[in-house]
Amino acid sequence: MLLAIDIGNSNVTLGVFQGQRLRMRVKASVQTRRSADEYAAMFYDLLRLHGIGREEIDGCILSSVVPAVTGLVEAAARTVAAVPVVRVGPGMRTGFRIRIDDPSQLGSDIVADTLAALTEYGAPLVLIDAGTVTTVAAVDESRTYLGGCIVPGIRPSAEMLKETTALLPAIELAGAEEACLGRNSADAIRRGLLWGSAMMIDGFIGRFTALPGMAGAVCVATGGSGELVTALCSREVIRDPDLTLKGLRCLYEANRPRQKAR
């Protein structure tokens, strides 16, 4: 079995693959104060909770956008799984070209997302990863990652409004609001965020699909807020919450021979 770990700004997601089947998927909060041993104990308990023994893990891959936590989680994974950990980074075989100023700056989660989306849905594509930040990216018909845009995530935006304004209320973001006009402050904030996100995504899709090599692009969304951000889009968007984990499995398979040869 393959243990795939994705460290995001808010959560660490663990997935266990038995072949191509995702057998387990769990999330835990990212905490820089946890020690490697504490992460190891948590991972061990989560595996046992899902009926998976540590001896069943024969491979591990890790992606991270939080450098302060990366080493701790990697050490924890080595302790629990007792196998080498493949870390997503520059020099890996990705199966697609990256046409940005510095390819090493492309987040490992976006690398995984892109490979999984290309594998399952083909090219061209518009990729949306909505979490603490929302990234919208374009991959053309030649499987070239052209670049993208990064904006604040919908949930941090809601928190920022509450923290920086004296009179606006706290709100809960859940479900799609059919009407775009709010009749009170809480509704106006909620609908503004939900409809604003949808209009933004629709706008990006329109601009991206007008680029050379992007006609007819499939639109795929993932991330913890992927459904919220795209629920009111007028464009068709495929939602795949497991996209990053699927991409990590693909990256592991593509790079395992080279890792063994070292």
PDB file of C-alpha atoms in Angstrom:
ATOM      1  CA  MET A   1       0.000   0.000   0.000  1.00  0.00           C
ATOM      2  CA  LEU A   2       1.068   3.575  -0.657  1.00  0.00           C
ATOM      3  CA  LEU A   3       0.847   6.273   2.005  1.00  0.00           C
ATOM      4  CA  ALA A   4       0.320   9.695   0.376  1.00  0.00           C
ATOM      5  CA  ILE A   5       0.634  12.806   2.548  1.00  0.00           C
ATOM      6  CA  ASP A   6      -0.302  16.343   1.511  1.00  0.00           C
ATOM      7  CA  ILE A   7       0.619  19.170   3.882  1.00  0.00           C
ATOM      8  CA  GLY A   8      -1.418  22.305   3.229  1.00  0.00           C
ATOM      9  CA  ASN A   9      -1.525  25.613   5.066  1.00  0.00           C
ATOM     10  CA  SER A  10      -4.428  24.505   7.263  1.00  0.00           C
ATOM     11  CA  ASN A  11      -4.537  20.709   7.145  1.00  0.00           C
ATOM     12  CA  VAL A  12      -2.418  17.635   6.567  1.00  0.00           C
ATOM     13  CA  THR A  13      -4.268  15.049   4.488  1.00  0.00           C
ATOM     14  CA  LEU A  14      -3.364  11.366   4.593  1.00  0.00           C
ATOM     15  CA  GLY A  15      -4.406   8.918   1.922  1.00  0.00           C
ATOM     16  CA  VAL A  16      -3.671   5.222   1.607  1.00  0.00           C
ATOM     17  CA  PHE A  17      -3.869   3.583  -1.810  1.00  0.00           C
ATOM     18  CA  GLN A  18      -4.297  -0.118  -2.387  1.00  0.00           C
ATOM     19  CA  GLY A  19      -3.304  -0.238  -6.017  1.00  0.00           C
ATOM     20  CA  GLN A  20      -5.274   2.574  -7.638  1.00  0.00           C
ATOM     21  CA  ARG A  21      -8.077   2.461  -5.055  1.00  0.00           C
ATOM     22  CA  LEU A  22      -8.074   5.129  -2.369  1.00  0.00           C
ATOM     23  CA  ARG A  23      -8.775   3.047   0.720  1.00  0.00           C
ATOM     24  CA  MET A  24      -8.389   5.760   3.357  1.00  0.00           C
ATOM     25  CA  ARG A  25      -8.578   9.563   3.365  1.00  0.00           C
ATOM     26  CA  VAL A  26      -8.354  11.631   6.562  1.00  0.00           C
ATOM     27  CA  LYS A  27      -7.474  15.190   7.536  1.00  0.00           C
ATOM     28  CA  ALA A  28      -5.822  16.650  10.623  1.00  0.00           C
ATOM     29  CA  SER A  29      -4.941  20.224  11.466  1.00  0.00           C
ATOM     30  CA  VAL A  30      -1.431  21.486  10.774  1.00  0.00           C
ATOM     31  CA  GLN A  31       0.296  22.486  13.999  1.00  0.00           C
ATOM     32  CA  THR A  32       3.901  23.658  14.038  1.00  0.00           C
ATOM     33  CA  ARG A  33       4.155  22.959  17.785  1.00  0.00           C
ATOM     34  CA  ARG A  34       3.628  19.220  17.318  1.00  0.00           C
ATOM     35  CA  SER A  35       6.781  17.143  17.482  1.00  0.00           C
ATOM     36  CA  ALA A  36       7.670  14.446  14.973  1.00  0.00           C
ATOM     37  CA  ASP A  37       6.778  11.843  17.594  1.00  0.00           C
ATOM     38  CA  GLU A  38       3.346  13.418  18.108  1.00  0.00           C
ATOM     39  CA  TYR A  39       2.690  13.370  14.366  1.00  0.00           C
ATOM     40  CA  ALA A  40       3.855   9.746  14.249  1.00  0.00           C
ATOM     41  CA  ALA A  41       1.493   8.747  17.052  1.00  0.00           C
ATOM     42  CA  MET A  42      -1.392  10.503  15.313  1.00  0.00           C
ATOM     43  CA  PHE A  43      -0.633   8.837  11.960  1.00  0.00           C
ATOM     44  CA  TYR A  44      -0.321   5.423  13.623  1.00  0.00           C
ATOM     45  CA  ASP A  45      -3.679   5.830  15.377  1.00  0.00           C
ATOM     46  CA  LEU A  46      -5.392   7.001  12.172  1.00  0.00           C
ATOM     47  CA  LEU A  47      -4.084   3.997  10.243  1.00  0.00           C
ATOM     48  CA  ARG A  48      -5.236   1.600  12.964  1.00  0.00           C
ATOM     49  CA  LEU A  49      -8.632   3.304  13.095  1.00  0.00           C
ATOM     50  CA  HIS A  50      -9.090   2.419   9.409  1.00  0.00           C
ATOM     51  CA  GLY A  51      -7.846  -1.137   9.845  1.00  0.00           C
ATOM     52  CA  ILE A  52      -4.458  -0.595   8.179  1.00  0.00           C
ATOM     53  CA  GLY A  53      -1.307  -1.972   9.775  1.00  0.00           C
ATOM     54  CA  ARG A  54       1.972  -0.089   9.468  1.00  0.00           C
ATOM     55  CA  GLU A  55       3.568  -3.238   8.029  1.00  0.00           C
ATOM     56  CA  GLU A  56       1.163  -3.027   5.055  1.00  0.00           C
ATOM     57  CA  ILE A  57       2.678   0.291   3.903  1.00  0.00           C
ATOM     58  CA  ASP A  58       5.393  -0.338   1.318  1.00  0.00           C
ATOM     59  CA  GLY A  59       5.733   3.160  -0.146  1.00  0.00           C
ATOM     60  CA  CYS A  60       5.290   6.785   0.898  1.00  0.00           C
ATOM     61  CA  ILE A  61       5.159  10.120  -0.926  1.00  0.00           C
ATOM     62  CA  LEU A  62       4.899  13.589   0.604  1.00  0.00           C
ATOM     63  CA  SER A  63       4.006  17.023  -0.730  1.00  0.00           C
ATOM     64  CA  SER A  64       4.147  20.173   1.384  1.00  0.00           C
ATOM     65  CA  VAL A  65       3.656  23.924   1.128  1.00  0.00           C
ATOM     66  CA  VAL A  66       4.585  24.481   4.801  1.00  0.00           C
ATOM     67  CA  PRO A  67       8.390  24.202   5.204  1.00  0.00           C
ATOM     68  CA  ALA A  68       8.221  24.484   9.001  1.00  0.00           C
ATOM     69  CA  VAL A  69       6.223  21.243   9.190  1.00  0.00           C
ATOM     70  CA  THR A  70       7.717  19.272   6.297  1.00  0.00           C
ATOM     71  CA  GLY A  71      10.640  17.731   8.171  1.00  0.00           C
ATOM     72  CA  LEU A  72       8.501  16.821  11.187  1.00  0.00           C
ATOM     73  CA  VAL A  73       5.900  15.020   9.092  1.00  0.00           C
ATOM     74  CA  GLU A  74       8.535  13.304   6.950  1.00  0.00           C
ATOM     75  CA  ALA A  75      10.254  11.979  10.073  1.00  0.00           C
ATOM     76  CA  ALA A  76       6.886  10.831  11.418  1.00  0.00           C
ATOM     77  CA  ALA A  77       6.085   9.027   8.174  1.00  0.00           C
ATOM     78  CA  ARG A  78       9.456   7.220   8.242  1.00  0.00           C
ATOM     79  CA  THR A  79       8.808   6.149  11.830  1.00  0.00           C
ATOM     80  CA  VAL A  80       5.323   4.838  11.110  1.00  0.00           C
ATOM     81  CA  ALA A  81       5.837   3.269   7.691  1.00  0.00           C
ATOM     82  CA  ALA A  82       9.534   2.312   7.979  1.00  0.00           C
ATOM     83  CA  VAL A  83      10.021   3.035   4.257  1.00  0.00           C
ATOM     84  CA  PRO A  84      11.836   5.814   2.372  1.00  0.00           C
ATOM     85  CA  VAL A  85       9.716   8.928   1.844  1.00  0.00           C
ATOM     86  CA  VAL A  86       9.609  10.394  -1.673  1.00  0.00           C
ATOM     87  CA  ARG A  87       9.271  14.175  -1.377  1.00  0.00           C
ATOM     88  CA  VAL A  88       7.695  16.062  -4.266  1.00  0.00           C
ATOM     89  CA  GLY A  89      10.103  18.697  -5.524  1.00  0.00           C
ATOM     90  CA  PRO A  90      12.232  19.955  -8.418  1.00  0.00           C
ATOM     91  CA  GLY A  91      13.666  17.281 -10.667  1.00  0.00           C
ATOM     92  CA  MET A  92      10.759  14.873 -10.432  1.00  0.00           C
ATOM     93  CA  ARG A  93       9.156  13.379 -13.521  1.00  0.00           C
ATOM     94  CA  THR A  94       5.783  15.070 -13.830  1.00  0.00           C
ATOM     95  CA  GLY A  95       4.566  14.064 -17.291  1.00  0.00           C
ATOM     96  CA  PHE A  96       3.888  17.672 -18.295  1.00  0.00           C
ATOM     97  CA  ARG A  97       5.845  20.821 -19.120  1.00  0.00           C
ATOM     98  CA  ILE A  98       5.922  23.851 -16.829  1.00  0.00           C
ATOM     99  CA  ARG A  99       6.196  27.206 -18.596  1.00  0.00           C
ATOM    100  CA  ILE A 100       6.635  29.701 -15.774  1.00  0.00           C
ATOM    101  CA  ASP A 101       9.612  31.900 -14.856  1.00  0.00           C
ATOM    102  CA  ASP A 102      10.889  29.516 -12.178  1.00  0.00           C
ATOM    103  CA  PRO A 103       9.316  26.033 -12.307  1.00  0.00           C
ATOM    104  CA  SER A 104      10.701  25.256  -8.841  1.00  0.00           C
ATOM    105  CA  GLN A 105       8.235  27.806  -7.422  1.00  0.00           C
ATOM    106  CA  LEU A 106       5.220  25.772  -8.508  1.00  0.00           C
ATOM    107  CA  GLY A 107       3.657  24.316  -5.374  1.00  0.00           C
ATOM    108  CA  SER A 108       3.975  20.561  -4.960  1.00  0.00           C
ATOM    109  CA  ASP A 109       0.215  20.314  -4.421  1.00  0.00           C
ATOM    110  CA  ILE A 110      -0.422  22.037  -7.757  1.00  0.00           C
ATOM    111  CA  VAL A 111       2.042  19.688  -9.454  1.00  0.00           C
ATOM    112  CA  ALA A 112       0.079  16.737  -8.066  1.00  0.00           C
ATOM    113  CA  ASP A 113      -3.271  18.319  -8.989  1.00  0.00           C
ATOM    114  CA  THR A 114      -2.134  18.962 -12.539  1.00  0.00           C
ATOM    115  CA  LEU A 115      -0.841  15.439 -13.150  1.00  0.00           C
ATOM    116  CA  ALA A 116      -3.994  13.847 -11.719  1.00  0.00           C
ATOM    117  CA  ALA A 117      -6.280  16.116 -13.747  1.00  0.00           C
ATOM    118  CA  LEU A 118      -4.342  15.420 -16.950  1.00  0.00           C
ATOM    119  CA  THR A 119      -4.438  11.683 -16.243  1.00  0.00           C
ATOM    120  CA  GLU A 120      -8.183  11.557 -15.533  1.00  0.00           C
ATOM    121  CA  TYR A 121      -9.630  14.359 -17.653  1.00  0.00           C
ATOM    122  CA  GLY A 122      -7.060  15.145 -20.341  1.00  0.00           C
ATOM    123  CA  ALA A 123      -5.891  18.457 -21.795  1.00  0.00           C
ATOM    124  CA  PRO A 124      -6.501  21.326 -22.112  1.00  0.00           C
ATOM    125  CA  LEU A 125      -7.809  22.087 -18.653  1.00  0.00           C
ATOM    126  CA  VAL A 126      -8.503  24.854 -16.168  1.00  0.00           C
ATOM    127  CA  LEU A 127      -7.498  23.764 -12.684  1.00  0.00           C
ATOM    128  CA  ILE A 128      -8.999  25.263  -9.510  1.00  0.00           C
ATOM    129  CA  ASP A 129      -7.512  24.440  -6.093  1.00  0.00           C
ATOM    130  CA  ALA A 130      -9.496  26.187  -3.361  1.00  0.00           C
ATOM    131  CA  GLY A 131      -8.144  26.133   0.156  1.00  0.00           C
ATOM    132  CA  THR A 132      -6.467  28.765   2.322  1.00  0.00           C
ATOM    133  CA  VAL A 133      -5.756  30.409  -1.026  1.00  0.00           C
ATOM    134  CA  THR A 134      -7.526  29.763  -4.311  1.00  0.00           C
ATOM    135  CA  THR A 135      -5.299  28.972  -7.279  1.00  0.00           C
ATOM    136  CA  VAL A 136      -6.694  28.990 -10.813  1.00  0.00           C
ATOM    137  CA  ALA A 137      -4.333  27.666 -13.483  1.00  0.00           C
ATOM    138  CA  ALA A 138      -4.289  26.845 -17.186  1.00  0.00           C
ATOM    139  CA  VAL A 139      -2.806  23.771 -18.893  1.00  0.00           C
ATOM    140  CA  ASP A 140      -2.937  23.833 -22.696  1.00  0.00           C
ATOM    141  CA  GLU A 141      -3.582  21.085 -25.231  1.00  0.00           C
ATOM    142  CA  SER A 142       0.133  20.206 -25.379  1.00  0.00           C
ATOM    143  CA  ARG A 143       0.111  19.414 -21.625  1.00  0.00           C
ATOM    144  CA  THR A 144       2.015  22.586 -20.801  1.00  0.00           C
ATOM    145  CA  TYR A 145       1.308  24.336 -17.491  1.00  0.00           C
ATOM    146  CA  LEU A 146       1.026  27.975 -18.620  1.00  0.00           C
ATOM    147  CA  GLY A 147       0.626  29.683 -15.252  1.00  0.00           C
ATOM    148  CA  GLY A 148      -2.225  30.882 -13.110  1.00  0.00           C
ATOM    149  CA  CYS A 149      -3.596  33.321 -10.567  1.00  0.00           C
ATOM    150  CA  ILE A 150      -3.667  33.168  -6.764  1.00  0.00           C
ATOM    151  CA  VAL A 151      -6.309  34.931  -4.655  1.00  0.00           C
ATOM    152  CA  PRO A 152      -7.288  34.714  -0.964  1.00  0.00           C
ATOM    153  CA  GLY A 153      -9.418  31.695  -0.093  1.00  0.00           C
ATOM    154  CA  ILE A 154     -13.122  32.109   0.588  1.00  0.00           C
ATOM    155  CA  ARG A 155     -12.960  31.086   4.252  1.00  0.00           C
ATOM    156  CA  PRO A 156      -9.950  33.300   5.157  1.00  0.00           C
ATOM    157  CA  SER A 157     -11.735  36.147   3.344  1.00  0.00           C
ATOM    158  CA  ALA A 158     -14.780  35.673   5.577  1.00  0.00           C
ATOM    159  CA  GLU A 159     -12.552  35.626   8.669  1.00  0.00           C
ATOM    160  CA  MET A 160     -10.723  38.763   7.519  1.00  0.00           C
ATOM    161  CA  LEU A 161     -14.014  40.649   7.152  1.00  0.00           C
ATOM    162  CA  LYS A 162     -15.008  39.797  10.708  1.00  0.00           C
ATOM    163  CA  GLU A 163     -11.591  40.637  12.165  1.00  0.00           C
ATOM    164  CA  THR A 164     -11.175  43.993  10.401  1.00  0.00           C
ATOM    165  CA  THR A 165     -14.703  45.414  10.725  1.00  0.00           C
ATOM    166  CA  ALA A 166     -16.491  46.466  13.902  1.00  0.00           C
ATOM    167  CA  LEU A 167     -20.118  45.993  12.898  1.00  0.00           C
ATOM    168  CA  LEU A 168     -20.172  43.176  10.375  1.00  0.00           C
ATOM    169  CA  PRO A 169     -21.253  39.823  11.876  1.00  0.00           C
ATOM    170  CA  ALA A 170     -19.486  36.469  11.738  1.00  0.00           C
ATOM    171  CA  ILE A 171     -21.035  34.130   9.191  1.00  0.00           C
ATOM    172  CA  GLU A 172     -21.082  30.451   8.361  1.00  0.00           C
ATOM    173  CA  LEU A 173     -20.345  29.451   4.781  1.00  0.00           C
ATOM    174  CA  ALA A 174     -22.437  26.400   3.970  1.00  0.00           C
ATOM    175  CA  GLY A 175     -24.340  25.555   0.818  1.00  0.00           C
ATOM    176  CA  ALA A 176     -25.182  27.655  -2.196  1.00  0.00           C
ATOM    177  CA  GLU A 177     -27.344  30.767  -1.957  1.00  0.00           C
ATOM    178  CA  GLU A 178     -29.783  30.851  -4.869  1.00  0.00           C
ATOM    179  CA  ALA A 179     -30.523  34.581  -4.619  1.00  0.00           C
ATOM    180  CA  CYS A 180     -27.671  37.012  -5.174  1.00  0.00           C
ATOM    181  CA  LEU A 181     -29.168  39.824  -3.069  1.00  0.00           C
ATOM    182  CA  GLY A 182     -28.791  39.750   0.705  1.00  0.00           C
ATOM    183  CA  ARG A 183     -31.527  41.270   2.882  1.00  0.00           C
ATOM    184  CA  ASN A 184     -29.375  41.656   5.998  1.00  0.00           C
ATOM    185  CA  SER A 185     -25.679  42.047   6.759  1.00  0.00           C
ATOM    186  CA  ALA A 186     -24.959  38.357   7.320  1.00  0.00           C
ATOM    187  CA  ASP A 187     -26.763  37.341   4.124  1.00  0.00           C
ATOM    188  CA  ALA A 188     -25.072  40.115   2.158  1.00  0.00           C
ATOM    189  CA  ILE A 189     -21.611  38.910   3.270  1.00  0.00           C
ATOM    190  CA  ARG A 190     -22.391  35.248   2.647  1.00  0.00           C
ATOM    191  CA  ARG A 191     -23.872  35.827  -0.775  1.00  0.00           C
ATOM    192  CA  GLY A 192     -21.197  38.330  -1.689  1.00  0.00           C
ATOM    193  CA  LEU A 193     -18.480  35.784  -0.967  1.00  0.00           C
ATOM    194  CA  LEU A 194     -20.245  32.854  -2.644  1.00  0.00           C
ATOM    195  CA  TRP A 195     -21.465  34.706  -5.715  1.00  0.00           C
ATOM    196  CA  GLY A 196     -18.242  36.717  -5.942  1.00  0.00           C
ATOM    197  CA  SER A 197     -16.190  33.511  -5.947  1.00  0.00           C
ATOM    198  CA  ALA A 198     -18.388  31.959  -8.634  1.00  0.00           C
ATOM    199  CA  MET A 199     -18.224  35.054 -10.840  1.00  0.00           C
ATOM    200  CA  MET A 200     -14.451  35.211 -10.378  1.00  0.00           C
ATOM    201  CA  ILE A 201     -14.022  31.563 -11.382  1.00  0.00           C
ATOM    202  CA  ASP A 202     -16.338  32.019 -14.382  1.00  0.00           C
ATOM    203  CA  GLY A 203     -14.287  35.057 -15.385  1.00  0.00           C
ATOM    204  CA  PHE A 204     -10.979  33.220 -15.128  1.00  0.00           C
ATOM    205  CA  ILE A 205     -12.365  30.311 -17.130  1.00  0.00           C
ATOM    206  CA  GLY A 206     -13.541  32.691 -19.837  1.00  0.00           C
ATOM    207  CA  ARG A 207     -10.166  34.440 -20.057  1.00  0.00           C
ATOM    208  CA  PHE A 208      -8.125  31.221 -19.866  1.00  0.00           C
ATOM    209  CA  THR A 209     -10.134  29.326 -22.487  1.00  0.00           C
ATOM    210  CA  ALA A 210      -9.605  32.231 -24.901  1.00  0.00           C
ATOM    211  CA  LEU A 211      -5.843  31.644 -24.794  1.00  0.00           C
ATOM    212  CA  PRO A 212      -4.125  29.722 -27.626  1.00  0.00           C
ATOM    213  CA  GLY A 213      -4.377  25.972 -27.118  1.00  0.00           C
ATOM    214  CA  MET A 214      -7.064  26.283 -24.440  1.00  0.00           C
ATOM    215  CA  ALA A 215     -10.283  25.971 -26.460  1.00  0.00           C
ATOM    216  CA  GLY A 216     -12.701  23.444 -25.006  1.00  0.00           C
ATOM    217  CA  ALA A 217     -10.764  23.089 -21.754  1.00  0.00           C
ATOM    218  CA  VAL A 218     -12.192  20.851 -19.042  1.00  0.00           C
ATOM    219  CA  CYS A 219     -12.569  22.660 -15.709  1.00  0.00           C
ATOM    220  CA  VAL A 220     -11.669  20.708 -12.559  1.00  0.00           C
ATOM    221  CA  ALA A 221     -11.888  21.920  -8.942  1.00  0.00           C
ATOM    222  CA  THR A 222     -10.399  20.469  -5.778  1.00  0.00           C
ATOM    223  CA  GLY A 223      -9.443  21.635  -2.297  1.00  0.00           C
ATOM    224  CA  GLY A 224     -11.365  21.992   0.952  1.00  0.00           C
ATOM    225  CA  SER A 225     -13.450  24.876  -0.384  1.00  0.00           C
ATOM    226  CA  GLY A 226     -13.697  23.617  -3.962  1.00  0.00           C
ATOM    227  CA  GLU A 227     -17.430  22.961  -3.789  1.00  0.00           C
ATOM    228  CA  LEU A 228     -18.186  26.293  -2.089  1.00  0.00           C
ATOM    229  CA  VAL A 229     -16.146  28.311  -4.575  1.00  0.00           C
ATOM    230  CA  THR A 230     -17.713  26.681  -7.648  1.00  0.00           C
ATOM    231  CA  ALA A 231     -21.267  25.912  -6.457  1.00  0.00           C
ATOM    232  CA  LEU A 232     -22.792  28.888  -8.253  1.00  0.00           C
ATOM    233  CA  CYS A 233     -20.594  28.899 -11.365  1.00  0.00           C
ATOM    234  CA  SER A 234     -22.416  29.163 -14.676  1.00  0.00           C
ATOM    235  CA  ARG A 235     -19.617  27.135 -16.276  1.00  0.00           C
ATOM    236  CA  GLU A 236     -19.476  23.367 -15.901  1.00  0.00           C
ATOM    237  CA  VAL A 237     -16.871  22.457 -13.284  1.00  0.00           C
ATOM    238  CA  ILE A 238     -15.962  18.901 -12.269  1.00  0.00           C
ATOM    239  CA  ARG A 239     -15.349  18.617  -8.524  1.00  0.00           C
ATOM    240  CA  ASP A 240     -12.736  16.070  -7.461  1.00  0.00           C
ATOM    241  CA  PRO A 241     -11.843  16.358  -3.742  1.00  0.00           C
ATOM    242  CA  ASP A 242      -9.252  13.571  -4.000  1.00  0.00           C
ATOM    243  CA  LEU A 243      -7.326  15.117  -6.893  1.00  0.00           C
ATOM    244  CA  THR A 244      -4.163  15.945  -4.938  1.00  0.00           C
ATOM    245  CA  LEU A 245      -3.892  12.476  -3.416  1.00  0.00           C
ATOM    246  CA  LYS A 246      -4.489  10.875  -6.822  1.00  0.00           C
ATOM    247  CA  GLY A 247      -1.724  13.051  -8.252  1.00  0.00           C
ATOM    248  CA  LEU A 248       0.657  11.991  -5.498  1.00  0.00           C
ATOM    249  CA  ARG A 249       0.030   8.357  -6.392  1.00  0.00           C
ATOM    250  CA  CYS A 250       0.759   9.123 -10.051  1.00  0.00           C
ATOM    251  CA  LEU A 251       3.955  10.978  -9.102  1.00  0.00           C
ATOM    252  CA  TYR A 252       5.094   8.081  -6.944  1.00  0.00           C
ATOM    253  CA  GLU A 253       4.545   5.600  -9.763  1.00  0.00           C
ATOM    254  CA  ALA A 254       6.375   7.851 -12.240  1.00  0.00           C
ATOM    255  CA  ASN A 255       9.371   8.358  -9.974  1.00  0.00           C
ATOM    256  CA  ARG A 256       9.665   5.079  -8.074  1.00  0.00           C
ATOM    257  CA  PRO A 257      12.141   3.420 -10.509  1.00  0.00           C
ATOM    258  CA  ARG A 258      14.507   6.374 -10.303  1.00  0.00           C
ATOM    259  CA  GLN A 259      14.216   6.469  -6.509  1.00  0.00           C
ATOM    260  CA  LYS A 260      15.140   2.783  -6.304  1.00  0.00           C
ATOM    261  CA  ALA A 261      18.144   3.289  -8.568  1.00  0.00           C
ATOM    262  CA  ARG A 262      19.718   5.817  -6.260  1.00  0.00           C
TER     263      ARG A 262
END
